[in-house]
Short mmCIF file of C-alpha atoms in Angstrom, two decimals:
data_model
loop_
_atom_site.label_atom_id
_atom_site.label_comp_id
_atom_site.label_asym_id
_atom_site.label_seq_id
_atom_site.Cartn_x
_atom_site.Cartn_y
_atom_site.Cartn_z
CA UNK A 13 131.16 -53.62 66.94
CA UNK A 14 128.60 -55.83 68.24
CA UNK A 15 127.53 -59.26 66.80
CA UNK A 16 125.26 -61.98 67.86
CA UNK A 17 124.96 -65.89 66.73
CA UNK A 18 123.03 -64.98 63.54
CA UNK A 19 124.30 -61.28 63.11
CA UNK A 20 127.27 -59.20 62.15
CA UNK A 21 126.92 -56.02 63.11
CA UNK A 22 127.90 -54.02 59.76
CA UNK A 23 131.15 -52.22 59.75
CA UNK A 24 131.19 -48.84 58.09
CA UNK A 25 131.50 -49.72 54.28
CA UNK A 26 128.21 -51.97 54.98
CA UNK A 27 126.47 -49.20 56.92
CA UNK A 28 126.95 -46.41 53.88
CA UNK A 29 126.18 -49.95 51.34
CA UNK A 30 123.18 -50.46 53.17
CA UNK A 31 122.10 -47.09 53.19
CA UNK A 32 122.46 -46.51 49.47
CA UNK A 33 120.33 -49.52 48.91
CA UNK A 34 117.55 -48.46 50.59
CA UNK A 35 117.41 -45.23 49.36
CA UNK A 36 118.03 -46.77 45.64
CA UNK A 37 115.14 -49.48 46.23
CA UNK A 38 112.87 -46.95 48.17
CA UNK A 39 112.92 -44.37 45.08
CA UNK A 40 112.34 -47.67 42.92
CA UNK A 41 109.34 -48.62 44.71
CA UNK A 42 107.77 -44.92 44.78
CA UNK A 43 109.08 -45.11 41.32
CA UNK A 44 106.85 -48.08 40.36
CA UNK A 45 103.49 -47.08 42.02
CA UNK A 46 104.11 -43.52 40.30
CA UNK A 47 103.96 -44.91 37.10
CA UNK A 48 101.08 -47.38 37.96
CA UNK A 49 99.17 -44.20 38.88
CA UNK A 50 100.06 -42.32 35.83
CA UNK A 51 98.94 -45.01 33.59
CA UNK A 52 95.41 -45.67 35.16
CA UNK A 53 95.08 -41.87 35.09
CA UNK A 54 95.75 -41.85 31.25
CA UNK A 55 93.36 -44.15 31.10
CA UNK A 56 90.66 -42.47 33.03
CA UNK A 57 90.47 -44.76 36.14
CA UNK A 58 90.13 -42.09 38.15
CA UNK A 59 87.25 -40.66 37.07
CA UNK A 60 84.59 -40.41 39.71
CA UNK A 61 82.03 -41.44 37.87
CA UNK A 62 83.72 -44.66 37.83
CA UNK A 63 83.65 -44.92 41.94
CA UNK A 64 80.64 -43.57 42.13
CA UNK A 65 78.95 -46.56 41.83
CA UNK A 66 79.46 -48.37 45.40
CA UNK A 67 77.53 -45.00 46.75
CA UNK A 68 74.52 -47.19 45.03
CA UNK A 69 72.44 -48.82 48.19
CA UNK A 70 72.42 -51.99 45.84
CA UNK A 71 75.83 -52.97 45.36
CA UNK A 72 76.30 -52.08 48.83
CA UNK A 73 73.63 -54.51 49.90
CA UNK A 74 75.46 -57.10 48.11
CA UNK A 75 78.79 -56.45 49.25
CA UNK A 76 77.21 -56.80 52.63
CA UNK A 77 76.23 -60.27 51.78
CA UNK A 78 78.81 -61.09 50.06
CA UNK A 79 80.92 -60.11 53.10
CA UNK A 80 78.45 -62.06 55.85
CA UNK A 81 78.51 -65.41 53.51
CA UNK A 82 82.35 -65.56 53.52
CA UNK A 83 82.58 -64.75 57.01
CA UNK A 84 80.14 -67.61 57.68
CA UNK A 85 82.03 -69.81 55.79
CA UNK A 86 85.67 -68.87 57.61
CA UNK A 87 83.75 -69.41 61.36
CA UNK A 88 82.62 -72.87 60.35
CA UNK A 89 85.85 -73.45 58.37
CA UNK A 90 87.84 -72.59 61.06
CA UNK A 91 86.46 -74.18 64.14
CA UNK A 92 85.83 -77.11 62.14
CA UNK A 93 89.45 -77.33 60.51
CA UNK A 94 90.48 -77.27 64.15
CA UNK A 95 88.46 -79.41 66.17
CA UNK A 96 89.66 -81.26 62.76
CA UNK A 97 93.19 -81.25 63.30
CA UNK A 98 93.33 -82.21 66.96
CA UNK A 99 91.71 -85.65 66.06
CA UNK A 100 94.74 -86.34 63.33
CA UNK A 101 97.01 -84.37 65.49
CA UNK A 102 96.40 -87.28 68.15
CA UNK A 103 95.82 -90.31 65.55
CA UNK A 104 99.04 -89.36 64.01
CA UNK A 105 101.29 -89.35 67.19
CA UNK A 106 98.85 -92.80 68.31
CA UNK A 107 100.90 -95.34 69.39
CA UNK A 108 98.95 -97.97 67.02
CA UNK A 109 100.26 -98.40 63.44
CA UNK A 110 97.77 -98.93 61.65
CA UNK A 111 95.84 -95.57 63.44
CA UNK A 112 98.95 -93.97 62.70
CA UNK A 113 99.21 -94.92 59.31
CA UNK A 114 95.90 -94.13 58.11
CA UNK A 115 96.46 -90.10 59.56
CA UNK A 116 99.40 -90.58 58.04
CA UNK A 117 98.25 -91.11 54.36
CA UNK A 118 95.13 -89.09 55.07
CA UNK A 119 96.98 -85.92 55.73
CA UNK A 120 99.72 -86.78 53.15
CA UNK A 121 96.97 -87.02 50.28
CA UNK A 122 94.94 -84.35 50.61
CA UNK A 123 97.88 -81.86 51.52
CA UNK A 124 98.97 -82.83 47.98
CA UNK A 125 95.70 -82.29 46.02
CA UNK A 126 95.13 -78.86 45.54
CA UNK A 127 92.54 -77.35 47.41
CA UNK A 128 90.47 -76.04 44.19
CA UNK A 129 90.05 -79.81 43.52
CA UNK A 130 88.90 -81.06 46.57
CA UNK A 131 86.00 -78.33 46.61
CA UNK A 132 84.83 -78.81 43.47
CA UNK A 133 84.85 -82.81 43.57
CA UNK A 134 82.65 -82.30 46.95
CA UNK A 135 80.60 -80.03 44.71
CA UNK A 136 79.83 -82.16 41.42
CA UNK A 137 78.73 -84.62 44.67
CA UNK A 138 81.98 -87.30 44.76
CA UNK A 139 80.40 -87.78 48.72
CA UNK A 140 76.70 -86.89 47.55
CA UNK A 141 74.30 -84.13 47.04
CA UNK A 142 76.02 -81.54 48.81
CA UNK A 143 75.26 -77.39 47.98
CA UNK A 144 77.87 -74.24 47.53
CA UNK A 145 77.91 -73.77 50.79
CA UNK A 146 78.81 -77.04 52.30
CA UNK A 147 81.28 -78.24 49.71
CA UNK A 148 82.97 -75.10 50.08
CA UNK A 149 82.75 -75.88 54.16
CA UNK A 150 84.15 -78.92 54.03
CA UNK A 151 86.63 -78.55 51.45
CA UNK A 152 88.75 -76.01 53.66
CA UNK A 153 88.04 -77.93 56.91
CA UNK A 154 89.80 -80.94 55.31
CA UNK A 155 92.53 -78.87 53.67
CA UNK A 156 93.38 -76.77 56.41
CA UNK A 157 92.58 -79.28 58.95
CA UNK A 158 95.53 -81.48 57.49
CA UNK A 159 97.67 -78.24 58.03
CA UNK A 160 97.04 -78.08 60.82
CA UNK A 161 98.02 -81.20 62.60
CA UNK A 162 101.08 -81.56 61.21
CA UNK A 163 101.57 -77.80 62.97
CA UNK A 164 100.32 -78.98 66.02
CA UNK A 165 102.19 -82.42 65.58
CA UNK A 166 105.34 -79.98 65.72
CA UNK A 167 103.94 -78.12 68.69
CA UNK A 168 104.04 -81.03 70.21
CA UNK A 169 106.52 -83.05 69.40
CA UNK A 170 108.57 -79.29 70.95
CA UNK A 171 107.91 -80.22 73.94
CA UNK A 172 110.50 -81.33 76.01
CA UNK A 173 110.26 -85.07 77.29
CA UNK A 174 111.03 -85.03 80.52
CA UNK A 175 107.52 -83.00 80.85
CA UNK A 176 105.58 -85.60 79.29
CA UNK A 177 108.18 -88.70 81.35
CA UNK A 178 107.26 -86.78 84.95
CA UNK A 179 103.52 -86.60 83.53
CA UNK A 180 103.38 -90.42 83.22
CA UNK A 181 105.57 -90.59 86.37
CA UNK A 182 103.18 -88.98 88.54
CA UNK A 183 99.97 -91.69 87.02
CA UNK A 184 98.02 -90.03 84.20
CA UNK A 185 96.78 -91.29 81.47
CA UNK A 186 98.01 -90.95 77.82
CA UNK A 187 94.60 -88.83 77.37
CA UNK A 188 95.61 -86.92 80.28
CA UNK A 189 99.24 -85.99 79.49
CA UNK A 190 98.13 -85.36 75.69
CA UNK A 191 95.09 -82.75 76.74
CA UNK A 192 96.74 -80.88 80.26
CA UNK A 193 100.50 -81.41 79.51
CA UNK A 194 101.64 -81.61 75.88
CA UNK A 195 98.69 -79.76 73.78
CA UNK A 196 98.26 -76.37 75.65
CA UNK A 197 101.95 -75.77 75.77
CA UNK A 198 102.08 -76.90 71.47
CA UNK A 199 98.80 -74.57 70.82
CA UNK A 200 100.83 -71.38 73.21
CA UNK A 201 104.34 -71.78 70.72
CA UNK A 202 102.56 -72.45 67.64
CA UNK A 203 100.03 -69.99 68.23
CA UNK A 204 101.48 -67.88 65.52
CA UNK A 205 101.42 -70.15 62.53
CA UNK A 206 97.95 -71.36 63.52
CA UNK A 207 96.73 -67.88 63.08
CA UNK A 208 98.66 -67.59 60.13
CA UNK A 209 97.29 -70.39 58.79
CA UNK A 210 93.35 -69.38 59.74
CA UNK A 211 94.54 -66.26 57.72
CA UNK A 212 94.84 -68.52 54.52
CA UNK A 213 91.87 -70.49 55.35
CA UNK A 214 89.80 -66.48 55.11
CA UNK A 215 91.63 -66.04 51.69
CA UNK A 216 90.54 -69.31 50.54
CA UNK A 217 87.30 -68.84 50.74
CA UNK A 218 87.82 -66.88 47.46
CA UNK A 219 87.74 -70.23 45.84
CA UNK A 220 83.64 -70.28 46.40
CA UNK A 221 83.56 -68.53 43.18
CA UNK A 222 84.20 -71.57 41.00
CA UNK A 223 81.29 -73.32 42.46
CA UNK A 224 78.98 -70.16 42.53
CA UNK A 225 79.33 -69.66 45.80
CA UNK A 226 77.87 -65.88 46.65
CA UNK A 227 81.43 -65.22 48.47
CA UNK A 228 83.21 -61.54 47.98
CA UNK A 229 85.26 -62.48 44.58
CA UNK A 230 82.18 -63.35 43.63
CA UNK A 231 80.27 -60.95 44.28
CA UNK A 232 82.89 -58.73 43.21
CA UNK A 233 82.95 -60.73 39.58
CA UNK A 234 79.36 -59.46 39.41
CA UNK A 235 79.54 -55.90 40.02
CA UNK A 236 82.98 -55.90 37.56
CA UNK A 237 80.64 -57.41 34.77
CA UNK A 238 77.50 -56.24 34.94
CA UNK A 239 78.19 -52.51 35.95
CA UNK A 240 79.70 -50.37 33.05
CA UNK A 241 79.85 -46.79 33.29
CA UNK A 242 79.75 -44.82 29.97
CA UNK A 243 80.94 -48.19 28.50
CA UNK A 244 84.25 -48.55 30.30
CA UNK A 245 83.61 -51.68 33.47
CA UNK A 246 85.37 -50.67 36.40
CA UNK A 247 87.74 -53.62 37.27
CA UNK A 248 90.15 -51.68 38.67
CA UNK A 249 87.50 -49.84 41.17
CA UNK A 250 86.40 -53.20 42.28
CA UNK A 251 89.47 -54.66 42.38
CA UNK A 252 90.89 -52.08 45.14
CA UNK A 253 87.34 -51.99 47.23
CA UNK A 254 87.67 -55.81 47.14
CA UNK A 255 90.95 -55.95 47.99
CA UNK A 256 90.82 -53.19 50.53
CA UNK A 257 88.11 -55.50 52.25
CA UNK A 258 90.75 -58.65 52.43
CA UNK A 259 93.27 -57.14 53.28
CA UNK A 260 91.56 -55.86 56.62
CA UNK A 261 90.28 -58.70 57.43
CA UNK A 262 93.36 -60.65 57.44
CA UNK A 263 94.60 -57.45 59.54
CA UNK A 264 92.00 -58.33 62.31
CA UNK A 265 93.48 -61.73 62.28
CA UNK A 266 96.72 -60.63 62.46
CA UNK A 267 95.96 -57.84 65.58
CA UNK A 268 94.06 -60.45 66.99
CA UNK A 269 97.07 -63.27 67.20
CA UNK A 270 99.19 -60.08 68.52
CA UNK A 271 96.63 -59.92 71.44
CA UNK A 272 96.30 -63.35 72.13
CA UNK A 273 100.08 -63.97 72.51
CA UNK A 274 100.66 -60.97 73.97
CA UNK A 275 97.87 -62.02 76.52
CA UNK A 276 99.82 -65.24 76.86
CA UNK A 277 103.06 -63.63 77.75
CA UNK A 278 101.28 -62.05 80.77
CA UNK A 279 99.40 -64.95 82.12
CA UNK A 280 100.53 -66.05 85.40
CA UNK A 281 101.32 -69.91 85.33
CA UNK A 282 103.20 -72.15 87.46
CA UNK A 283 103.94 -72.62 91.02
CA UNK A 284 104.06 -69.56 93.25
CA UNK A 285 107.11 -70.06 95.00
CA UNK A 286 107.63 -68.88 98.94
CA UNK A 287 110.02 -65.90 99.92
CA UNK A 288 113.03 -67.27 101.99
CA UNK A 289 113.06 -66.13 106.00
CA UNK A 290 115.21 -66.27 108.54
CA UNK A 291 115.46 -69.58 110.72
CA UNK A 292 113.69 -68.42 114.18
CA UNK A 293 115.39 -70.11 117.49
CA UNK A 294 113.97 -73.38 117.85
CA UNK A 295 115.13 -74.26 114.35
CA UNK A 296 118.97 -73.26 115.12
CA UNK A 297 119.19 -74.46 118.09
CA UNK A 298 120.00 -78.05 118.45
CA UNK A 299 117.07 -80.32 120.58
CA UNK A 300 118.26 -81.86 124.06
CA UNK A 301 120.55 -84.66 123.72
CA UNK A 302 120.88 -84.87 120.21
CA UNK A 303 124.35 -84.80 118.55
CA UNK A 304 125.97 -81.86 117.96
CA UNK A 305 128.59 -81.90 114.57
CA UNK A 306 132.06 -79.08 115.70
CA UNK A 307 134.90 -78.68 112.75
CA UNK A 308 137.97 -79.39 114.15
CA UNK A 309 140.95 -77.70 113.81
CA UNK A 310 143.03 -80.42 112.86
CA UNK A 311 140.62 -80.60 109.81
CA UNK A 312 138.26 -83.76 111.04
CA UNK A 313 134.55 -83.45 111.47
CA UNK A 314 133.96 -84.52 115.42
CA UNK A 315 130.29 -85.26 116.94
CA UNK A 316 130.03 -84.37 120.21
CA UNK A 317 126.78 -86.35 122.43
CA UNK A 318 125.31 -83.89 124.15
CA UNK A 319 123.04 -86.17 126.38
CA UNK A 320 126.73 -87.91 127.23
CA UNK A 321 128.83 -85.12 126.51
CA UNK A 322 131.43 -87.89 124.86
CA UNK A 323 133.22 -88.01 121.64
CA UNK A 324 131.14 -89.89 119.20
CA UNK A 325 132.97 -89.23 116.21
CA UNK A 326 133.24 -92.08 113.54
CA UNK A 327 136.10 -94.65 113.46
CA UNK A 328 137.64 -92.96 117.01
CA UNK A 329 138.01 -95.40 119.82
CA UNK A 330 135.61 -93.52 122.55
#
């Protein structure tokens, strides 16, 4: 039986336990979707007349759009909420108090006010006349840009100090130690959660909807509404399609962040170091009249002069 800091290894009773709880949850979850299935098929969500209607070159026109405007909206979100985050990253680790401060209450607030909020005060123009697009734009960059830094505040604040003491040992800058030393070592270990978090910044972008936004929920709202077929409006149908759609983009993202650390992992960095040879003559043996250092027997160290040939060890009377 093997066990690690974190681990037990199971003994025998907690193998067979273990076993007859998956088995028991497994046949609860197949359990589950079975009857899920059986009721929408009672209640003729199945029918194909039903899913027929995203083979109409309309709707799939504006799931196309619908699709390009959210994507939009992620790129600029993203990059933005970024480019964002480094500036309060670096303001909130400033060595000024009131800079400091300020990131500090900044990030603090509008972590707290839910997102929905903030998009729809930018909206009803709190900062000015500002359209879907934009208030929905900078709604996530400030949102997810306060996420952010604090991640790559922890990225960085990883690091150990004695790589950011020899930076400042060796002359650079503060600006210099921050951009070649401390931030592409925080961005490589908290790669992870940054994707992560891009992943919820894509999912947000659902939020459009409250501000009309022509985003997928919305578009998906639409087609749900204003679609019936023989009466009955297919809200399940557009529900999965919809759904089907986020969840493989947030796959994408998460292949992507796979890649990209993998990728990491295999980049060479460092210093290359030299193989180890064997000491040629010259360096062995000892230059013309220098001192020559012979163990004796008696256990003393005694230097012999070779341009004298005389006993020059220390503290002997010669």
């Amino acid at each position: 039986m093997s066990a690690s800091v974190l681990f037990d290894a199971p003994g025998p009773k907690a193998r067979v336990r273990n076993i007859i709880y998956t088995v028991v949850g497994s046949a609860a979850l197949l359990g589950g979707i079975a009857w899920v299935i059986l009721r929408l098929n009672e209640k003729g969500e199945f029918d194909p007349a039903l899913w027929d209607i995203f083979n109409y070159a309309g709707i799939r026109q504006n799931i196309l759009e619908a699709l390009l405007a959210t994507l939009q909206v992620f790129a600029l979100a993203g990059v933005f909420s970024l480019v964002f985050a480094v500036v309060l990253c670096v303001a909130r680790l400033s060595d000024h108090k009131p800079v400091r401060w300020i990131a500090v209450v900044f990030i603090d607030l509008f972590r707290s006010i839910p997102l929905l909020i903030t998009i729809f005060a930018l909206w009803v123009g709190i900062l000015g006349t500002m359209s879907p697009f934009w208030a929905l734009v900078v709604g996530l960059t400030i949102y997810n840009g306060c996420v952010q830094a604090e991640v790559l505040r922890a990225g960085v604040n990883a690091v150990p100090k004695g790589q950011k003491e020899a930076a400042y040992a060796i002359g650079l800058r503060k600006s210099q130690v921050m951009t070649l030393v401390l931030f592409p070592q925080a961005i490589r270990s908290m790669l992870p959660t940054i994707i992560s978090q891009l992943v919820v910044t894509l999912k947000d972008t659902s939020l459009g909807f409250m501000i009309l936004y022509p985003e997928l929920l919305h578009s998906a709202r639409l087609i749900a509404n204003n679609t019936p077929v023989n009466g009955v409006y297919p809200f399940v149908q557009t529900v999965a399609v919809f759904g089907a759609i986020y969840i493989g983009l947030c796959m994408v993202l998460s292949w992507l962040a796979t890649w990209i650390e993998k990728r990491g992992r295999r980049a060479k960095t460092g210093i290359n170091v030299a193989s180890a040879k064997e000491p040629t003559a010259s360096e062995v043996a000892p230059a013309p009249g220098a001192a020559v250092i012979v163990p004796d027997p008696r256990g003393e160290t005694v230097v012999i002069d070779k341009a004298t040939d005389t006993d020059k060890t220390p503290g002997k009377d010669n």
